[in-house]
Short mmCIF file of N, CA and C in Angstrom, two decimals:
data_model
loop_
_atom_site.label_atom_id
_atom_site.label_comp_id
_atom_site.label_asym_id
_atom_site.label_seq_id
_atom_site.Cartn_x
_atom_site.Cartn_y
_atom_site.Cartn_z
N UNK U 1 89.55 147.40 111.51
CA UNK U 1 88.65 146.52 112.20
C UNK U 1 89.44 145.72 113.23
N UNK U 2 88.86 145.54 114.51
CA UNK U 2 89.52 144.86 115.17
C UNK U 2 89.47 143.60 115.47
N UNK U 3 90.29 142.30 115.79
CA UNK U 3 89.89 140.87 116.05
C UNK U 3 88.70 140.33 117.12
N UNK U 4 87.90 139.63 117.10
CA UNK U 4 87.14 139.21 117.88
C UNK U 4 88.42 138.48 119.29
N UNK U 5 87.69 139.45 120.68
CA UNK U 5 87.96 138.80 121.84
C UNK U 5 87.31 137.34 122.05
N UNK U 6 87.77 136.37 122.40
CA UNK U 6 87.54 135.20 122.65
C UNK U 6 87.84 134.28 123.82
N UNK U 7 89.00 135.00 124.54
CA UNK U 7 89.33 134.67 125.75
C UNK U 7 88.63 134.60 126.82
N UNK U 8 87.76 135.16 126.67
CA UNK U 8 86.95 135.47 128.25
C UNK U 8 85.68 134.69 128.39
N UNK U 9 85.09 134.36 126.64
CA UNK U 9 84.12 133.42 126.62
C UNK U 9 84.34 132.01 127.36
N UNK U 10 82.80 131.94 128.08
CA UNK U 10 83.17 130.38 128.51
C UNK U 10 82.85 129.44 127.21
N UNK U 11 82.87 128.27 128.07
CA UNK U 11 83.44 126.84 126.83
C UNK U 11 82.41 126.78 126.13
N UNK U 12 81.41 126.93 126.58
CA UNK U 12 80.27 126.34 125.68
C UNK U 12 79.33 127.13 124.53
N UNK U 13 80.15 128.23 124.38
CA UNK U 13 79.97 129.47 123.77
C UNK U 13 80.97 128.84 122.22
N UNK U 14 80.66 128.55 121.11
CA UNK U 14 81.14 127.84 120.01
C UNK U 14 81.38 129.53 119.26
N UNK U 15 82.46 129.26 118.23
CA UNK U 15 82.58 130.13 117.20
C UNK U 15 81.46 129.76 116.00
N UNK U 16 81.23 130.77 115.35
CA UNK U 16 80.29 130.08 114.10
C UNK U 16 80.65 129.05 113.58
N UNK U 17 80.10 127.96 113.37
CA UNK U 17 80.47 127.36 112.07
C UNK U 17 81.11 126.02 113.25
N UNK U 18 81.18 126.18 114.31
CA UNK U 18 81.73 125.16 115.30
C UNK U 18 80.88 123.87 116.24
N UNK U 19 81.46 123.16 116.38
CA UNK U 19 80.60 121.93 117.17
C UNK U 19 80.17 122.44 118.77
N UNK U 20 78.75 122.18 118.79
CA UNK U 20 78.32 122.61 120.06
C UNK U 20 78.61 121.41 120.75
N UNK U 21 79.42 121.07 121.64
CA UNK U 21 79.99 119.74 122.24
C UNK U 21 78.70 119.84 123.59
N UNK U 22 78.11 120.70 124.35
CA UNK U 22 77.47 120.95 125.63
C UNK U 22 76.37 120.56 125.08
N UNK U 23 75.58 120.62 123.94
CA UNK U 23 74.61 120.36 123.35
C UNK U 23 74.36 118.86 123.22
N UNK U 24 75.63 118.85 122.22
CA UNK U 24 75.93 117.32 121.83
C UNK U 24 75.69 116.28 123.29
N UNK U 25 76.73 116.51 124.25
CA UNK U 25 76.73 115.83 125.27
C UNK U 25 75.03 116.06 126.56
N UNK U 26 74.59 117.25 126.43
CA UNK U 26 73.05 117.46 127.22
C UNK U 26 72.01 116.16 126.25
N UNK U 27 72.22 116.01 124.60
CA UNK U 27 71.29 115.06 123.80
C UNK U 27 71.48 113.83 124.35
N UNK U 28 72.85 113.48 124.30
CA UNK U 28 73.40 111.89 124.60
C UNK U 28 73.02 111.24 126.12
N UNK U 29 72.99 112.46 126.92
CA UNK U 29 72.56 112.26 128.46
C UNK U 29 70.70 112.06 128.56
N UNK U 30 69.87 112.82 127.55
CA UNK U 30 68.86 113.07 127.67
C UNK U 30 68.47 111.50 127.14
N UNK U 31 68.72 111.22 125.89
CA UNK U 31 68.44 110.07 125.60
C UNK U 31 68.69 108.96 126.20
N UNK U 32 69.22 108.65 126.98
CA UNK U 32 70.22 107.69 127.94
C UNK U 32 69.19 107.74 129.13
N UNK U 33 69.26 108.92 129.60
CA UNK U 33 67.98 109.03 131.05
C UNK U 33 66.97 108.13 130.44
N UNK U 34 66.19 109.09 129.00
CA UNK U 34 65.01 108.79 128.98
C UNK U 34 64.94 106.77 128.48
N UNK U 35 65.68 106.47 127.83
CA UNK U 35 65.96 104.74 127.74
C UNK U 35 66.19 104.72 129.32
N UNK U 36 66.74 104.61 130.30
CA UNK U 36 67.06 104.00 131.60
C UNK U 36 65.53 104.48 132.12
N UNK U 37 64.95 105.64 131.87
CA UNK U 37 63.37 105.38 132.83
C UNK U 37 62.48 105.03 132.13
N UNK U 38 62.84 104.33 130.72
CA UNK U 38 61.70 103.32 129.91
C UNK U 38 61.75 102.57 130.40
N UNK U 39 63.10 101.59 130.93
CA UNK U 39 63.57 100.22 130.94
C UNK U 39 63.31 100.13 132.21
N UNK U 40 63.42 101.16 133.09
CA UNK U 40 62.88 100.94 134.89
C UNK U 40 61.05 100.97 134.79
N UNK U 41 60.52 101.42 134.02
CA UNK U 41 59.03 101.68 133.99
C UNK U 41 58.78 100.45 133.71
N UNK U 42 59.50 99.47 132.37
CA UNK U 42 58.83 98.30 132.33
C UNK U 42 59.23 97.23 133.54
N UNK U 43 60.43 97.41 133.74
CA UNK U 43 60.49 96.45 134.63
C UNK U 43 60.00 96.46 135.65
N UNK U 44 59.27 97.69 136.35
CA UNK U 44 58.17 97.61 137.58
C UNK U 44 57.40 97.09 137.37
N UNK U 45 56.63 97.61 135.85
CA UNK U 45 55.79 97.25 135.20
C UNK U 45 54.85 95.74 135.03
N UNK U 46 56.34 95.38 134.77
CA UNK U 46 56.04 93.61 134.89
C UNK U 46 56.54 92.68 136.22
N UNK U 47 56.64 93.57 137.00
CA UNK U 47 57.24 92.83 138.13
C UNK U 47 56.08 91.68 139.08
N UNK U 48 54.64 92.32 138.91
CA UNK U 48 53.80 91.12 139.11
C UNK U 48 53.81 90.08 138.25
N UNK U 49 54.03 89.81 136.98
CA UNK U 49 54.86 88.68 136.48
C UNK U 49 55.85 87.39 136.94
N UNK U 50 57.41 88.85 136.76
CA UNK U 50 58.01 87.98 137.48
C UNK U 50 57.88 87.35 138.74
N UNK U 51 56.60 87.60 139.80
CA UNK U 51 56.66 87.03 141.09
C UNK U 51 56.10 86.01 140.72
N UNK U 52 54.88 86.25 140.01
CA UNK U 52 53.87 85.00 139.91
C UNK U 52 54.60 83.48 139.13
N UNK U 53 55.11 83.75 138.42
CA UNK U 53 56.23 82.83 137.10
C UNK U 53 56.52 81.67 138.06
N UNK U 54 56.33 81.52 139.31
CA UNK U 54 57.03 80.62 140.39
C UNK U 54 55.83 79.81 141.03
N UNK U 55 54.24 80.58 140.36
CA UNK U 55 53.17 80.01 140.82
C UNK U 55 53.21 79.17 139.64
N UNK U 56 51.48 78.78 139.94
CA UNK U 56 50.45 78.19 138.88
C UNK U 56 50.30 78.77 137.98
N UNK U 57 49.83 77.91 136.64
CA UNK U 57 49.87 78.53 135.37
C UNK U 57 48.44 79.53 135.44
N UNK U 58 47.30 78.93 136.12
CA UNK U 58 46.31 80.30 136.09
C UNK U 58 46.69 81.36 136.48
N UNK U 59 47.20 81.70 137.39
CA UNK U 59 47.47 82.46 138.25
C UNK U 59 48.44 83.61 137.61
N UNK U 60 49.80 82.66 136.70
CA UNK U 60 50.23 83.57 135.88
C UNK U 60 49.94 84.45 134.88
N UNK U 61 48.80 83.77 134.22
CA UNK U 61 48.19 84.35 133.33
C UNK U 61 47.01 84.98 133.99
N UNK U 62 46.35 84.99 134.56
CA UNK U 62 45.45 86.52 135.46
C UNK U 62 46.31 87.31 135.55
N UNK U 63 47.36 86.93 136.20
CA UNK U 63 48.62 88.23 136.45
C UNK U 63 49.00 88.63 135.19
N UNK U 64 49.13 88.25 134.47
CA UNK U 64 49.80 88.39 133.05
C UNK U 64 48.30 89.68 132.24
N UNK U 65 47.29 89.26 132.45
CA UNK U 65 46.42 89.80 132.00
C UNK U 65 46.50 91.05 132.66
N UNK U 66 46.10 91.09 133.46
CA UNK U 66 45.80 92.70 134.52
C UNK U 66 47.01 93.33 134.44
N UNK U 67 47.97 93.10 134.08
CA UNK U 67 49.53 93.97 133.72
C UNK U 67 49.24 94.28 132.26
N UNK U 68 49.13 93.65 131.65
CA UNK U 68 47.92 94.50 129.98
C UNK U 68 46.99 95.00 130.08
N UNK U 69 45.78 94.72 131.18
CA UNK U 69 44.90 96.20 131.24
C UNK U 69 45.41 96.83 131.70
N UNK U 70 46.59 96.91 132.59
CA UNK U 70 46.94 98.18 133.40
C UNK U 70 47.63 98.86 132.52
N UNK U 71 48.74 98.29 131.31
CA UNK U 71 49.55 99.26 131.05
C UNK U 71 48.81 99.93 129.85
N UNK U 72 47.78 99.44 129.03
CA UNK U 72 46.63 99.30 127.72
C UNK U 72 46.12 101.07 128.55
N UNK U 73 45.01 100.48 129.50
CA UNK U 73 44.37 101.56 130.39
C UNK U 73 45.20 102.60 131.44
N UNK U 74 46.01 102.35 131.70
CA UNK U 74 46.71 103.17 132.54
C UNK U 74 45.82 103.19 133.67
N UNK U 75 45.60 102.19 134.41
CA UNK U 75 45.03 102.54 135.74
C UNK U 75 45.74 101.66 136.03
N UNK U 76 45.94 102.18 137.44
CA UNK U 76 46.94 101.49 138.05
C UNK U 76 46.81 100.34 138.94
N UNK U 77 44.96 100.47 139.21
CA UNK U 77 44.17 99.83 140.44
C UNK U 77 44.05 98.27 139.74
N UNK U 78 44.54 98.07 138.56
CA UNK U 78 44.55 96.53 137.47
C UNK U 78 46.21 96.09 138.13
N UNK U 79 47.49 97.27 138.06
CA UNK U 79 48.45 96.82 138.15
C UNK U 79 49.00 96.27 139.86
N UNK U 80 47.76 96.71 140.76
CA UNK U 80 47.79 96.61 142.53
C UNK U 80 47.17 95.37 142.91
N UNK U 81 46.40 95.45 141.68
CA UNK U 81 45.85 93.75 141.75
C UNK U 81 46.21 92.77 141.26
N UNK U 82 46.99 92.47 140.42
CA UNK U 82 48.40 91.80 139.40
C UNK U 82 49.22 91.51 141.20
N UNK U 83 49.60 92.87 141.36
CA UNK U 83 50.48 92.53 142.24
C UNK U 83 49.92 91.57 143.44
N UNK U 84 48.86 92.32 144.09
CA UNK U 84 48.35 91.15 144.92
C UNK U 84 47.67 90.23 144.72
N UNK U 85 47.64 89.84 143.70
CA UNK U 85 47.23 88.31 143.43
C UNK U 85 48.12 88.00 142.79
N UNK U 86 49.59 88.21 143.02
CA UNK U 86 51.17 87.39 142.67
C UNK U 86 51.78 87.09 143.69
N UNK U 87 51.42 87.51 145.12
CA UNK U 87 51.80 87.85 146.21
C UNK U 87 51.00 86.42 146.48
N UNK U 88 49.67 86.76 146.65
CA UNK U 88 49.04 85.42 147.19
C UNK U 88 48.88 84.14 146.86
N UNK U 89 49.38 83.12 147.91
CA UNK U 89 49.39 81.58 147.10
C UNK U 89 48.16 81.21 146.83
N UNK U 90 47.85 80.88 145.56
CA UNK U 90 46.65 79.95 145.40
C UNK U 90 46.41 78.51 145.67
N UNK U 91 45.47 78.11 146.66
CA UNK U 91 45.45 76.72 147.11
C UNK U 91 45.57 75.64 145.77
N UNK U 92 46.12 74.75 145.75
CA UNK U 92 45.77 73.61 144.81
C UNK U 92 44.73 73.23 145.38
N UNK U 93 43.68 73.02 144.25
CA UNK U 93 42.08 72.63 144.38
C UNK U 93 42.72 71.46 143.29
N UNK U 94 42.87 71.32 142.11
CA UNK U 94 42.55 70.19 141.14
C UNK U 94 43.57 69.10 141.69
N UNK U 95 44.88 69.15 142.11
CA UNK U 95 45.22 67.93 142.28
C UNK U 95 44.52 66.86 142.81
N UNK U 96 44.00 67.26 144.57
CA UNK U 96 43.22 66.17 144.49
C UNK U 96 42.05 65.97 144.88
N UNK U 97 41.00 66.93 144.17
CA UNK U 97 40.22 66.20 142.93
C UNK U 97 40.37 65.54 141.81
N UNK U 98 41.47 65.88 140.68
CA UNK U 98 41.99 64.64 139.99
C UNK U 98 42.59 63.20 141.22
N UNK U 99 42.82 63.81 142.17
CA UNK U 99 43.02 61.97 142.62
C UNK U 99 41.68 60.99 143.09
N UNK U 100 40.98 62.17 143.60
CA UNK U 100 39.16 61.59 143.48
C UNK U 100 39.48 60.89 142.18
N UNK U 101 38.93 61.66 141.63
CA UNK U 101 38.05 61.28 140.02
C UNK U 101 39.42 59.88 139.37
N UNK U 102 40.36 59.69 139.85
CA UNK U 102 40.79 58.43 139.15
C UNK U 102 40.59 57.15 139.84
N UNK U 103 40.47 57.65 141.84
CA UNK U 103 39.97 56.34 142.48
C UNK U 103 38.75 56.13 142.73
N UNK U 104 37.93 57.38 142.05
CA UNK U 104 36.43 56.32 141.56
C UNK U 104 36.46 56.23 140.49
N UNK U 105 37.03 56.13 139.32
CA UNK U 105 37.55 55.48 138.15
C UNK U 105 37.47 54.25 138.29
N UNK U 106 38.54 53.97 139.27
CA UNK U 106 39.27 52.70 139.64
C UNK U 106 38.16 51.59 140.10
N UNK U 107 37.52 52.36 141.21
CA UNK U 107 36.01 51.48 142.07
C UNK U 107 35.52 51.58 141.00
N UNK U 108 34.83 52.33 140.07
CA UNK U 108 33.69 51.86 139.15
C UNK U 108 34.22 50.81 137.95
N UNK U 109 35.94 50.66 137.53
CA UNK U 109 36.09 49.66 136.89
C UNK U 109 36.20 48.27 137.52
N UNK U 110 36.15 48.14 138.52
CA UNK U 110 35.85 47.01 139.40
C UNK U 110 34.86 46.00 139.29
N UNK U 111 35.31 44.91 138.68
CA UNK U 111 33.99 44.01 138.66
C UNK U 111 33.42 43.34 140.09
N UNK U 112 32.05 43.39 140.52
CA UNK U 112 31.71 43.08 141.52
C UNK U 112 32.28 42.34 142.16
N UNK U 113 32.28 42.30 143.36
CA UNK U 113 32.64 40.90 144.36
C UNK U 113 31.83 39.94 144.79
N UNK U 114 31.84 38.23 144.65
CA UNK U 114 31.42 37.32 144.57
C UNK U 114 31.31 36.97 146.06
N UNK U 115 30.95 37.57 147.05
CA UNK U 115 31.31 36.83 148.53
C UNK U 115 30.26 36.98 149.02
N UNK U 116 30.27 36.34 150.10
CA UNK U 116 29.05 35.84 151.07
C UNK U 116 28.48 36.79 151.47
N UNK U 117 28.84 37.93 151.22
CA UNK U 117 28.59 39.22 151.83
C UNK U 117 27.62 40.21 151.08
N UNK U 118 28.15 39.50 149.74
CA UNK U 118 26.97 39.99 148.41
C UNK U 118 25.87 39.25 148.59
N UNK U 119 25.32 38.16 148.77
CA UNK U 119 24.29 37.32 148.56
C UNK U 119 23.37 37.90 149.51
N UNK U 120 22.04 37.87 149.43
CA UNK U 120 20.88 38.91 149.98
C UNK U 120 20.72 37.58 151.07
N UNK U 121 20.17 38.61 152.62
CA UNK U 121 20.00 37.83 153.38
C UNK U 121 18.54 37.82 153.88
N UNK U 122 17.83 36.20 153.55
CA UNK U 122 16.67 36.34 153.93
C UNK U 122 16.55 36.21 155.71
N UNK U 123 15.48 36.97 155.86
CA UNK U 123 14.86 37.26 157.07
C UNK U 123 14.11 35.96 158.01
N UNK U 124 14.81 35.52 159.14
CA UNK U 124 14.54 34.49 159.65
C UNK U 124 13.67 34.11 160.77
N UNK U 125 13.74 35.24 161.26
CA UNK U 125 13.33 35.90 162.54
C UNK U 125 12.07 36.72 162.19
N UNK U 126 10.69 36.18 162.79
CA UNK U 126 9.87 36.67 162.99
C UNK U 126 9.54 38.73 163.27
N UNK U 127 8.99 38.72 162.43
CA UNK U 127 9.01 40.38 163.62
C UNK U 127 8.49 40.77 164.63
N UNK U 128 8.79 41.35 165.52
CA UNK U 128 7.94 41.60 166.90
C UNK U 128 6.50 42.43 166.80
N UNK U 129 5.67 41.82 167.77
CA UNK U 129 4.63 42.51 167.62
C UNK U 129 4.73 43.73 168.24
N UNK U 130 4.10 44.89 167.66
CA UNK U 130 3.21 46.29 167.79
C UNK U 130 2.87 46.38 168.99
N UNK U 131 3.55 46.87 169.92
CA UNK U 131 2.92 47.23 171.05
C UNK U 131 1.84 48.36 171.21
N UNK U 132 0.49 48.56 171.82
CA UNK U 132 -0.54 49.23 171.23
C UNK U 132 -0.51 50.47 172.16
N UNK U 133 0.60 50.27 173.22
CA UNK U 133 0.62 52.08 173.86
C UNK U 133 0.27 51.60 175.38
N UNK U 134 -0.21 50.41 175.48
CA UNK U 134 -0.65 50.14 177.16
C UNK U 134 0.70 50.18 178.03
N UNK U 135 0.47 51.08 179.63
CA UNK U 135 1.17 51.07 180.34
C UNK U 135 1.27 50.77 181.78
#
């Protein structure tokens, strides 16, 4: 019987009973890709987040929401709208209206004013007569 040739095989060609190292190393790469395009998927993912985080608290949380229907539903037309409404500033409306609503607070805790200006003014002066249309 003669010895098995072995020389001519390339590397990744194992003897029985031997470690497939090309295997080994194709798993370690596969898993590695597929973690690095999990970790890039979320972080697009949530990237209407991170823009909004710098707004208003509504605003974050709409954004925050529509990045959970989008990723829940997989439509993407929830995650375009996250984005552009993270993009867009929302006007402050409540500040001041809260500054209304505390300086008529303020006027309605006000006890009246006592001045000459309050006292009712009777009518001294005759009223003019009705002219009847003659010209």
């Amino acid at each position: 019987m003669n010895p098995p040739k072995t020389e001519h095989l390339p590397f990744y060609i194992t003897a029985p009973g031997g470690t497939d190292y090309l295997f080994v190393g194709v798993t370690i790469a596969f898993i590695a890709i597929i973690m690095l395009v999990g970790v890039l998927y979320l972080r697009l993912h949530h990237l209407p987040d991170h823009i909004a985080s710098t707004g208003q608290k509504v605003q974050l949380e709409l954004v925050g929401v529509l990045g959970l229907i989008a990723m829940f539903t997989h439509n993407n037309v929830f995650w375009i709208a996250a984005l552009l409404l993270a993009l867009i500033t929302v006007p402050d409306i409540s500040t001041p209206l809260a500054s209304i609503a505390r300086s008529l607070a303020k006027i309605a805790a006000r006890k009246p004013a006592t001045t000459s200006a309050s006292v009712p003014i009777t009518p001294t002066e005759q009223p003019l007569p009705r002219e009847t249309g003659r010209a």
